[in-house]
Coordinates of C-alpha atoms (C1' of nucleotides) in Angstrom, one line a residue:
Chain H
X1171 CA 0.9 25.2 77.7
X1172 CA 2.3 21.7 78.9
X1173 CA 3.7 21.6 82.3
X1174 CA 7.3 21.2 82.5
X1175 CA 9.1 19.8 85.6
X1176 CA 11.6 22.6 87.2
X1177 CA 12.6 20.9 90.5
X1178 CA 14.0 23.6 93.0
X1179 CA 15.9 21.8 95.9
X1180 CA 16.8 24.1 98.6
X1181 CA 19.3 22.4 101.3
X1182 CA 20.0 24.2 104.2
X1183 CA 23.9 24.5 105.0
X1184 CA 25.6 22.5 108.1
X1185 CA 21.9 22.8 109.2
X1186 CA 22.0 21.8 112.7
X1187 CA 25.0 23.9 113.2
X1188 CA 23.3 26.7 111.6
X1189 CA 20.9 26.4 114.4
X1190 CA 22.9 26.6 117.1
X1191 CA 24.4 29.5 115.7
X1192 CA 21.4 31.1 115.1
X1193 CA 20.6 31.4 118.9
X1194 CA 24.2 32.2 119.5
X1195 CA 25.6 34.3 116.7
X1196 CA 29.5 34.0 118.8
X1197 CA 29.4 30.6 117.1
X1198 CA 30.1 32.1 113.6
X1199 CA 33.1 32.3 112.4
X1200 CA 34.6 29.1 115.0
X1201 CA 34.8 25.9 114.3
X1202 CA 31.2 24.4 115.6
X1203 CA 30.5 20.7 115.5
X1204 CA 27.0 18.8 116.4
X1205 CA 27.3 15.2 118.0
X1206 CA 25.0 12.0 117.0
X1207 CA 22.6 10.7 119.7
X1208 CA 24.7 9.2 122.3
X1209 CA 27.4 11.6 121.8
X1210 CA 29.2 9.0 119.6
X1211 CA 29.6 10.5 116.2
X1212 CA 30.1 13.9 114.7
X1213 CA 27.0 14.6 112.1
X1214 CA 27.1 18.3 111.4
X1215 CA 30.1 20.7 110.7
X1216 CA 30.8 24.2 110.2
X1217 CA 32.3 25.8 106.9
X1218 CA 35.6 26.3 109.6
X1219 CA 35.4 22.8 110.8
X1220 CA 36.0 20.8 107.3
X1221 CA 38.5 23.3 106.6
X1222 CA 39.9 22.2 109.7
X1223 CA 39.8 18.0 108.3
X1224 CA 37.1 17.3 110.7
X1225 CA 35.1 14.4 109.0
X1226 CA 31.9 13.5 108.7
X1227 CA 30.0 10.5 110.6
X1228 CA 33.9 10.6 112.5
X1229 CA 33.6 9.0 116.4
X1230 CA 34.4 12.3 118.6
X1231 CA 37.2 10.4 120.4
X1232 CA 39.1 10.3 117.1
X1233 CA 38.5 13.9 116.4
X1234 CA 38.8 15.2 120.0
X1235 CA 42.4 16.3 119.6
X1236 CA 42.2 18.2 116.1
X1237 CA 39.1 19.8 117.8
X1238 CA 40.6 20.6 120.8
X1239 CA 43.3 22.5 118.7
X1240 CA 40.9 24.6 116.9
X1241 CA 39.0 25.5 120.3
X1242 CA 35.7 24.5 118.9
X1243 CA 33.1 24.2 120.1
X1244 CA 31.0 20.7 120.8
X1245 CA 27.4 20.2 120.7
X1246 CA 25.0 17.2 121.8
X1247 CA 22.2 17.3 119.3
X1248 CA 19.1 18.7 120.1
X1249 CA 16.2 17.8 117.7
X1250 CA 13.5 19.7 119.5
X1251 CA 15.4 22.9 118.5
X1252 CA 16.0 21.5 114.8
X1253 CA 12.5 20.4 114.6
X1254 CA 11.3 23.6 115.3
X1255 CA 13.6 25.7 112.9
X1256 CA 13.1 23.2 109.9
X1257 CA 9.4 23.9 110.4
X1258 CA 10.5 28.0 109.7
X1259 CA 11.9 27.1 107.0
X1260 CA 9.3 25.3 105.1
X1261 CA 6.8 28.1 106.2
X1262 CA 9.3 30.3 104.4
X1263 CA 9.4 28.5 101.3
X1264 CA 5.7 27.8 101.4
X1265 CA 5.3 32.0 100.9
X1266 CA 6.5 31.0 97.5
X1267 CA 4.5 28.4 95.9
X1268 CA 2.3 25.8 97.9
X1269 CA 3.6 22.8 96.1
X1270 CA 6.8 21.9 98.8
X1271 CA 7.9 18.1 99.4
X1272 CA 9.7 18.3 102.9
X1273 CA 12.4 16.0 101.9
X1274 CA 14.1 16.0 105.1
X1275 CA 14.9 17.7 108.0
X1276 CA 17.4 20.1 105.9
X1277 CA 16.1 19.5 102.5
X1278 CA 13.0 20.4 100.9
X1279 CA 12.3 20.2 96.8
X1280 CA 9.6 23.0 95.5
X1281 CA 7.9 22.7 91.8
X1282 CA 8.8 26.1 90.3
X1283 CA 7.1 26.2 87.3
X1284 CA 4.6 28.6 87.6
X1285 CA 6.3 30.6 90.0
X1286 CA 8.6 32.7 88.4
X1287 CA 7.8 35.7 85.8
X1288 CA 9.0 34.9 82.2
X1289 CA 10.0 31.2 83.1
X1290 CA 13.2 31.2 81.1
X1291 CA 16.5 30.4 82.5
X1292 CA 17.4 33.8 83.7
X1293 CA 14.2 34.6 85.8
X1294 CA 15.1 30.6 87.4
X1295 CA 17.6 31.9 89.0
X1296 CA 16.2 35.2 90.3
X1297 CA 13.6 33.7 91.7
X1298 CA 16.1 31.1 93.2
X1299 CA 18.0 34.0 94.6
X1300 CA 15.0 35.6 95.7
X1301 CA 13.7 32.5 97.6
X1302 CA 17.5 32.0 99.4
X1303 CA 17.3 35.7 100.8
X1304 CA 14.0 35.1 102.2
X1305 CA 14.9 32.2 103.9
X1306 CA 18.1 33.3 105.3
X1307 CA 16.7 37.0 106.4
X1308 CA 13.5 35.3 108.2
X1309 CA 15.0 32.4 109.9
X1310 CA 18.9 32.8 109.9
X1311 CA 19.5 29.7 108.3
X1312 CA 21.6 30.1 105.2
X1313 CA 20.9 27.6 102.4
X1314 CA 21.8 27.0 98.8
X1315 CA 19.9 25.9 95.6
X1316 CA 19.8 23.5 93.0
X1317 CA 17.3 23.8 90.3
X1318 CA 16.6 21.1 87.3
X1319 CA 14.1 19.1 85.3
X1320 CA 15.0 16.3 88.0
X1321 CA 15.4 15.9 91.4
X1322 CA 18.7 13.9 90.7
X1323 CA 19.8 17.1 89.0
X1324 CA 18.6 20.0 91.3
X1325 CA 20.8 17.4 93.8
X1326 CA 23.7 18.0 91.2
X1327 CA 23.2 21.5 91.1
X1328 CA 23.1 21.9 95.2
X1329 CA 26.3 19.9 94.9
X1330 CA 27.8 22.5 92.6
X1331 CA 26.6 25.8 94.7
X1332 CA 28.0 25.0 97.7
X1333 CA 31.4 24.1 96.4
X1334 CA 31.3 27.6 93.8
X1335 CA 32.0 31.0 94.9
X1336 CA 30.5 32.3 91.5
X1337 CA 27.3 31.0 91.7
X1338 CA 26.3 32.4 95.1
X1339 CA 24.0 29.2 96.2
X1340 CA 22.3 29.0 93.5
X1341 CA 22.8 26.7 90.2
X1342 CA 20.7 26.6 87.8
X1343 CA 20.7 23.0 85.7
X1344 CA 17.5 24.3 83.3
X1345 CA 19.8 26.0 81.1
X1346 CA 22.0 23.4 79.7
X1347 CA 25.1 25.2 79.2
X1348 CA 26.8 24.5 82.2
X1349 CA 25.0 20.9 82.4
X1350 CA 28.3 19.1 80.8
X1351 CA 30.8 21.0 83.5
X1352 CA 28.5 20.4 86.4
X1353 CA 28.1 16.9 85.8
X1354 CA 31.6 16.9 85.3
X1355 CA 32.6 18.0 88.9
X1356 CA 30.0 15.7 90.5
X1357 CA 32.1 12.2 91.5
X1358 CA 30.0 9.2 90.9
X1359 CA 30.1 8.5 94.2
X1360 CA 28.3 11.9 94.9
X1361 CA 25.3 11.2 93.6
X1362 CA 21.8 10.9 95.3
X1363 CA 21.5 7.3 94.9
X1364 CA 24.8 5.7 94.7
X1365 CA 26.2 4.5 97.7
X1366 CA 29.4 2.9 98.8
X1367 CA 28.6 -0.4 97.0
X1368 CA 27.6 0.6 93.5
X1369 CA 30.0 3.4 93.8
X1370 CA 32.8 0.4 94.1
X1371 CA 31.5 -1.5 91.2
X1372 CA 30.7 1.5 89.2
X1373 CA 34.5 2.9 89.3
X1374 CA 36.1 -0.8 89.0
X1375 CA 34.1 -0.1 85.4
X1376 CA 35.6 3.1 84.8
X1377 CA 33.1 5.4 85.9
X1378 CA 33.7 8.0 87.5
X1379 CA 32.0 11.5 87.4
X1380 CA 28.1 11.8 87.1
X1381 CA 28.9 12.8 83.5
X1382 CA 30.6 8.9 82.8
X1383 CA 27.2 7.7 85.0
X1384 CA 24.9 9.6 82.9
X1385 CA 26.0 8.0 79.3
X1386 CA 26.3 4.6 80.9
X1387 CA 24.8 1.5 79.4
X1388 CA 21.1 1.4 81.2
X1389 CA 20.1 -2.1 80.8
X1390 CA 23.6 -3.5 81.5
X1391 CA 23.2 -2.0 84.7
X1392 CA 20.2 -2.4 85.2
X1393 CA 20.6 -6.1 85.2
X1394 CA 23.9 -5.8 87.0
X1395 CA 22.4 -3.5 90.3
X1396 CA 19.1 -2.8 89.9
X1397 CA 15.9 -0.9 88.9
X1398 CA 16.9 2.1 91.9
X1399 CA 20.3 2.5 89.7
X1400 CA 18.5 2.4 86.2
X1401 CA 16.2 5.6 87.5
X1402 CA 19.3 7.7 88.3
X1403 CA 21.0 7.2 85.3
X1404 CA 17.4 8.2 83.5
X1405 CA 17.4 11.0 85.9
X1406 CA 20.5 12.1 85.0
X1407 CA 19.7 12.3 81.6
X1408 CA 16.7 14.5 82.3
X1409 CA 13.9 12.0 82.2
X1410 CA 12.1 12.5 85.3
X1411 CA 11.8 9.2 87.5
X1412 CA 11.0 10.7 91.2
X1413 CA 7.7 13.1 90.8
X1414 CA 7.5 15.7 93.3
X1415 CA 5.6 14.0 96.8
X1416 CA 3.1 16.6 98.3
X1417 CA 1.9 14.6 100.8
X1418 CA 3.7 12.2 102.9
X1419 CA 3.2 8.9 102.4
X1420 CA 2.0 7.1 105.2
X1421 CA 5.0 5.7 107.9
X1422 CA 5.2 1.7 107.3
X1423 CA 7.6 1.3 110.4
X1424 CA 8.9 2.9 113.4
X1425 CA 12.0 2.2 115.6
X1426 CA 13.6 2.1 118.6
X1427 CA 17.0 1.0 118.7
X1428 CA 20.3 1.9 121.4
X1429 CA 23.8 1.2 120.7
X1430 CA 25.0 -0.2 124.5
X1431 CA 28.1 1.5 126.0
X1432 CA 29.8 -1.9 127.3
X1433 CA 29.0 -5.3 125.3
X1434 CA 25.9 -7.2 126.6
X1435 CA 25.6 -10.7 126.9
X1436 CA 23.2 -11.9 129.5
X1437 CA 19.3 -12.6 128.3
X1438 CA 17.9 -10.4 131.6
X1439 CA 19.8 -7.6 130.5
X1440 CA 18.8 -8.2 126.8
X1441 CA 15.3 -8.5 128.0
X1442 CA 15.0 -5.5 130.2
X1443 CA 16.0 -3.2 127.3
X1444 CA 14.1 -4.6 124.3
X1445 CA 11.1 -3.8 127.3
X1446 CA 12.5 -1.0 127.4
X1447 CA 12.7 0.0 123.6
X1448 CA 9.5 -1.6 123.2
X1449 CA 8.0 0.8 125.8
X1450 CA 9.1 3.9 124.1
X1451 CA 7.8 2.3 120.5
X1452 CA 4.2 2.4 121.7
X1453 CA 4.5 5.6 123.4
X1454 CA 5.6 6.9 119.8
X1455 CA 2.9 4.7 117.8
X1456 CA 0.1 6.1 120.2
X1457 CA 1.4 9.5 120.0
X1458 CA 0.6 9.4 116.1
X1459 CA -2.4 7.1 116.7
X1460 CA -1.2 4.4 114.8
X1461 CA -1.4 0.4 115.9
X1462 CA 1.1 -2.3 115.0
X1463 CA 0.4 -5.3 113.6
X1464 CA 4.1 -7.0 113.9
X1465 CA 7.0 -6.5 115.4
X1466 CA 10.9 -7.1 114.7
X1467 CA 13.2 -7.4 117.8
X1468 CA 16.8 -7.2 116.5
X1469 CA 20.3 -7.8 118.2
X1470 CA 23.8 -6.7 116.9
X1471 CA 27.3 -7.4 117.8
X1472 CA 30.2 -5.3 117.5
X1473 CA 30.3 -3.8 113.7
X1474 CA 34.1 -2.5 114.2
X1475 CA 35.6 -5.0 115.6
X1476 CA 37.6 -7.6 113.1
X1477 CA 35.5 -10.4 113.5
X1478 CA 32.1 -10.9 111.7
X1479 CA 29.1 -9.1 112.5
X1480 CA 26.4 -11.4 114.1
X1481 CA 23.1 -9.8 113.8
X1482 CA 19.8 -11.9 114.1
X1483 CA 16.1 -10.8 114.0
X1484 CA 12.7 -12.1 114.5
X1485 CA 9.3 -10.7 113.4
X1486 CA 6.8 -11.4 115.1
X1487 CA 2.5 -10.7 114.4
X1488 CA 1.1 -9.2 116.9
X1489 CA -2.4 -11.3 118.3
X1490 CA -4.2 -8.3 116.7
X1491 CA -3.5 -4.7 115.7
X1492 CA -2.5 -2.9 119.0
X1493 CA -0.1 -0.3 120.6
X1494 CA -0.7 -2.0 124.3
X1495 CA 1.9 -1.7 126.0
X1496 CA 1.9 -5.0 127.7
X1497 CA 1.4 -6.4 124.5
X1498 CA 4.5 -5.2 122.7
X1499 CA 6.5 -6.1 125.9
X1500 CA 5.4 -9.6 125.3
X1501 CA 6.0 -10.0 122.2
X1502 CA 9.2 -8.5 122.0
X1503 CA 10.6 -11.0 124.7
X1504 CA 8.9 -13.7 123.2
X1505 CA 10.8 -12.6 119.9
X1506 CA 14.1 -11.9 121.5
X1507 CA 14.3 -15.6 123.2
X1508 CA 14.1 -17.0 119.7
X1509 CA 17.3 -15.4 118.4
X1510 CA 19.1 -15.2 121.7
X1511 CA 22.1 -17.7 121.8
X1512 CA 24.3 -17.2 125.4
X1513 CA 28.0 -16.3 124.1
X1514 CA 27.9 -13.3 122.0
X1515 CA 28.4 -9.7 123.3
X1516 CA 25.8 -7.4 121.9
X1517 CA 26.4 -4.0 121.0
X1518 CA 23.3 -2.9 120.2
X1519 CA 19.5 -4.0 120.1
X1520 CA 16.4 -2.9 119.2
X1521 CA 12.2 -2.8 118.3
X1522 CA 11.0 -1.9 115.1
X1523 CA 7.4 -2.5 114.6
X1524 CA 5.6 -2.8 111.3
X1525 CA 2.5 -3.4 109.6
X1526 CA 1.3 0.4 111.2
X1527 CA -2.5 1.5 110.9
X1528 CA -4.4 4.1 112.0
X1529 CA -5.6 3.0 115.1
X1530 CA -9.7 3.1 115.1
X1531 CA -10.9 6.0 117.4
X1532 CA -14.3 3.8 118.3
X1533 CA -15.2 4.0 122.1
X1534 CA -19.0 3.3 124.0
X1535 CA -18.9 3.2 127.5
X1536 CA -21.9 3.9 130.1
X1537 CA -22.3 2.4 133.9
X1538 CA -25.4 1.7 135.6
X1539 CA -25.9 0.3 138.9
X1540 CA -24.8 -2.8 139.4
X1541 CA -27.4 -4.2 141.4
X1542 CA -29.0 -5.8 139.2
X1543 CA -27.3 -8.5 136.5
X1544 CA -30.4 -7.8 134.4
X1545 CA -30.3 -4.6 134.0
X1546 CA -26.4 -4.8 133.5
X1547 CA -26.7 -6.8 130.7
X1548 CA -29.4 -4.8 129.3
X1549 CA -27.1 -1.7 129.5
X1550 CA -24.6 -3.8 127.3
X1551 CA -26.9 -4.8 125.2
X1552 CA -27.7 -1.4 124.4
X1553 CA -24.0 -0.3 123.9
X1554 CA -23.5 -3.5 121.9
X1555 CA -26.3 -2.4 119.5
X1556 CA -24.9 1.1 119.4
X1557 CA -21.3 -0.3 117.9
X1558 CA -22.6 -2.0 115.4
X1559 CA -20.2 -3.5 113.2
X1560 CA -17.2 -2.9 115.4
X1561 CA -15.0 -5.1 117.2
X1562 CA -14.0 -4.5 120.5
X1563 CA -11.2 -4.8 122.2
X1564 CA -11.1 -3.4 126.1
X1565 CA -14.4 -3.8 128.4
X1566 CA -14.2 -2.4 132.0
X1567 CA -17.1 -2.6 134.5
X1568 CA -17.6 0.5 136.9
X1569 CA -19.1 0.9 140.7
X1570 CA -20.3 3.7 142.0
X1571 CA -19.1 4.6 145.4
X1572 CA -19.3 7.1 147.8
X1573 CA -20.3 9.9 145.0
X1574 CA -17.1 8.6 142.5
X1575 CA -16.8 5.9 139.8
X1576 CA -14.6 3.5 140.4
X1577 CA -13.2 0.5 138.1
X1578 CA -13.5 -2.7 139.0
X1579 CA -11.4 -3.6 136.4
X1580 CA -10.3 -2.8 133.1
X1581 CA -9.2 -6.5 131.3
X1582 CA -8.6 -7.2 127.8
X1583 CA -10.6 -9.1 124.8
X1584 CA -7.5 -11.8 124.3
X1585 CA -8.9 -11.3 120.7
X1586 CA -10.9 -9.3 118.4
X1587 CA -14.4 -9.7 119.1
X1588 CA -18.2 -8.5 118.6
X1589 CA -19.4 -9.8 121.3
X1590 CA -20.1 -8.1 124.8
X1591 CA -20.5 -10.9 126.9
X1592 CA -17.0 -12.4 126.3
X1593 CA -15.8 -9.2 127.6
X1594 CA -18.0 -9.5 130.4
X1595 CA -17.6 -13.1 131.2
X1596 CA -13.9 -11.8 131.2
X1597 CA -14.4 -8.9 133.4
X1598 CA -16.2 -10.5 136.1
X1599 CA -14.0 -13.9 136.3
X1600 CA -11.5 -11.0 136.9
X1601 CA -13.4 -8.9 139.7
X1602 CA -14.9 -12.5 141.6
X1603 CA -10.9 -13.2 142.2
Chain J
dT1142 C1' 37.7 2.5 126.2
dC1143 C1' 35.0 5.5 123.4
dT1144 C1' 32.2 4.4 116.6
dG1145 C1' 24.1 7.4 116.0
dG1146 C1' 19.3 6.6 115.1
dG1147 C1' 15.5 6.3 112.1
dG1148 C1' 13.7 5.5 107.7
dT1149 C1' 12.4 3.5 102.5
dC1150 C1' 12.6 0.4 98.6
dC1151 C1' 14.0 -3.7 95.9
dT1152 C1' 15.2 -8.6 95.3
dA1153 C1' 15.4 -13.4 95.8
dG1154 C1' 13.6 -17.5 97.6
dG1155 C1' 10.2 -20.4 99.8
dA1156 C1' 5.4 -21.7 101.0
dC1157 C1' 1.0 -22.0 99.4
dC1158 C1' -3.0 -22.0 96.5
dC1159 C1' -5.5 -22.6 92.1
Chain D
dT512 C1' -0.4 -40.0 91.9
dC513 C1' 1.8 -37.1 88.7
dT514 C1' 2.2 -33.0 85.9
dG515 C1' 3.0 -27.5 85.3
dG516 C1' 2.4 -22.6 85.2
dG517 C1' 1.2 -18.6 87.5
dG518 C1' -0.1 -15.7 91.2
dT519 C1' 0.3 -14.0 96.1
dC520 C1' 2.2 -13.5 100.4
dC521 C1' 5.9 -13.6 103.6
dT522 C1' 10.7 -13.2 105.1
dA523 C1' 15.5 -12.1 105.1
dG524 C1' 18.9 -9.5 103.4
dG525 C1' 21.0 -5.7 100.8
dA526 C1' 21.3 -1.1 99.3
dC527 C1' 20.4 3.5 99.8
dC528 C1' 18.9 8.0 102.2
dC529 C1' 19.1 11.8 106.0

DNA sequence: TCTGGGGTCCTAGGACCC
DNA sequence: TCTGGGGTCCTAGGACCC
């Protein structure tokens, strides 16, 4: 029997407010809000809070007085907590079928063909029902479903259960009956895919609903967006574009970027926090055991106020594949004094480094008594032959005093190289000074 | 006064090489 | 020295996502 595609996307509701309430169960029932990073933005609401008109992505100090008057109650984010309850969730839905794509911290798309009894329409949505019980009895977190032969759909039919009282979070798209209306009720700006920008131009042509998007002409727009536009429309139309991603992909780039609470406009200040940023960067690429072979230092004025944004960035490569800290620091100031101009007042800056590889795990080390240059060298060359084809990058020379090894020093190759006795040369220019 | 942070992919244009 | 097409790589910018 030929596979079919039956996405199931399961999206847990005002997720990092679900959290909070499910270590305080008082919250239910209130109007609950989560706060971005810095405190700045509100990025999770509960059921009671858009009913109240609290927006989403809205600065708290606009919202402040409409929260005040519902008594609600304010949360900084806390993305250890999150972390850890999106994990119970995808343990959860992994009970059900071991083919899970963790979309997101909220989101996660499952391949249920196979997984329920009959596999017609009906049995769908049991199983959809099933799997939304689970989750909600074994971690708290209440979630709805979407299921399709797309991942643009199931994000249709996810749409459609949390706004319908009837379908008691779960839609099933498989069954095309209800297709037409659900499409219907989706605005073209709703879809996975469309943003602000095509949404515009899509309207200004009389689009409006998914329904309109889905008989649209493909290679008009293809020509006038792009290929990312021409794969929703196909997906909309139940040719699946987006295959189901069972393993991650490995990260390309990683980022470290602050928003400043006054305007900055002096270069020290700019340099100490691109350090700064660059500092935490490494600590995160090491963590994951990753090296970087570039890095981007970035710079942004104020994106509210009325006058044009000024944003400049330089890339900079790296000498060699690294996550040294020293080395990022350099390079990051060295990249930051070529797009610094005195005059503007920054709002924001940041690192993102790129070109990320696993960093190679290779180490040889062994210390002998240093009395002797001969037999030093003879040690090395022994460690040398035991590399092989590796290059090296760190040499550091030990002494043995008083019982306990000590470094002499610990310097760096400044490039990639085979050779010992650059290193050394290097180490013991280092120690004679 | 106060407006998040961290990602991916696509496209167009230029440099360079064969 | 001029000619041309085609390929790759890099960069900057735009668009989208959560």
């Amino acid at each position: 029997m030929r596979r079919r595609n039956i996405f199931a996307l399961v999206d847990c509701n005002n997720f990092y407010v679900s959290c909070e309430r499910v270590f305080d169960p008082k919250l239910t029932g209130r109007v609950v809000v989560v706060l971005s990073n810095n405190d700045g933005c509100i990025i999770s609401r509960s059921a009671e809070a858009k009913a109240a008109g609290v927006k989403m992505g809205a600065p708290l100090f606009q919202a402040q007085a409409l929260l005040d008057a519902h008594d609600a109650a304010i949360f900084s984010s806390n993305y250890a907590l999150y972390g850890d309850m999106s994990r119970r969730v995808a343990e959860t839905l992994e009970a059900f079928t071991p083919e899970v794509e963790l979309y997101s911290i909220d989101e996660a798309f499952l391949n249920l063909d196979g997984c329920s009894g009959g596999g017609g329409a009906e049995s769908l949505s049991d199983t959809g029902r099933k799997i939304r019980a689970t989750v909600e009895r074994w971690t708290g977190i209440p979630v709805c479903i979407g299921i399709a032969e797309t991942k643009t759909l199931a994000k249709v039919a996810v749409a459609v259960a949390k706004h319908s009282q009837k379908a008691r979070g779960v839609v099933n798209l498989v069954d095309p009956t209800y297709l037409k209306q659900a499409l219907e009720r989706v605005k073209v700006e709703d879809v996975w895919g469309i943003g602000p920008n095509y949404a515009r131009r899509l309207k200004a042509a009389g689009i409006k609903t998914a329904l309109d998007l889905r008989a649209t002409d493909v290679p008009l727009w293809r020509r006038r967006a792009s290929v990312m536009l021409e794969r929703v429309i196909y997906e909309l139309r139940g040719v699946s574009c987006l295959p189901l991603e069972l393993c991650p992909p490995p990260r390309r780039s990683l980022t470290v970027s602050r928003s400043f609470g006054a305007p900055v406009e002096s270069l020290a200040d700019l340099r100490e926090a691109v350090a700064f940023y660059a500092t935490r960067a490494g600590e995160k690429l090491r963590r994951r055991n990753l090296v970087a072979n570039a890095l981007v230092v970035f710079l942004s004025t104020n994106r509210f106020a009325d006058a044009p944004v000024y944003a400049p960035s330089a890339t900079v490569s790296l000498p060699c594949a690294t996550s040294y800290t020293a080395d990022l620091i350099r390079c990051a100031h060295h990249a930051l004094d070529k797009i610094y101009s005195a005059g503007h007042r920054f709002k924001k800056a940041g690192v993102m480094l790129v070109g990320l590889v696993p960093a190679a795990p290779v180490q040889q080390s062994m210390f002998v008594s240093t009395e002797r240059a001969d037999r030093l060298m003879h040690a090395l060359d022994r460690i040398n032959a035991r590399m092989g084809s590796h290059t090296l990058r760190y040499g550091a020379l030990g002494l043995k005093q008083r019982g306990r090894w000590q470094a002499l020093c610990d310097r760096r190759s400044p490039r990639f190289t085979t050779r010992w006795d650059e290193l050394l040369t290097l180490n013991l220019r280092a120690t004679r000074g």
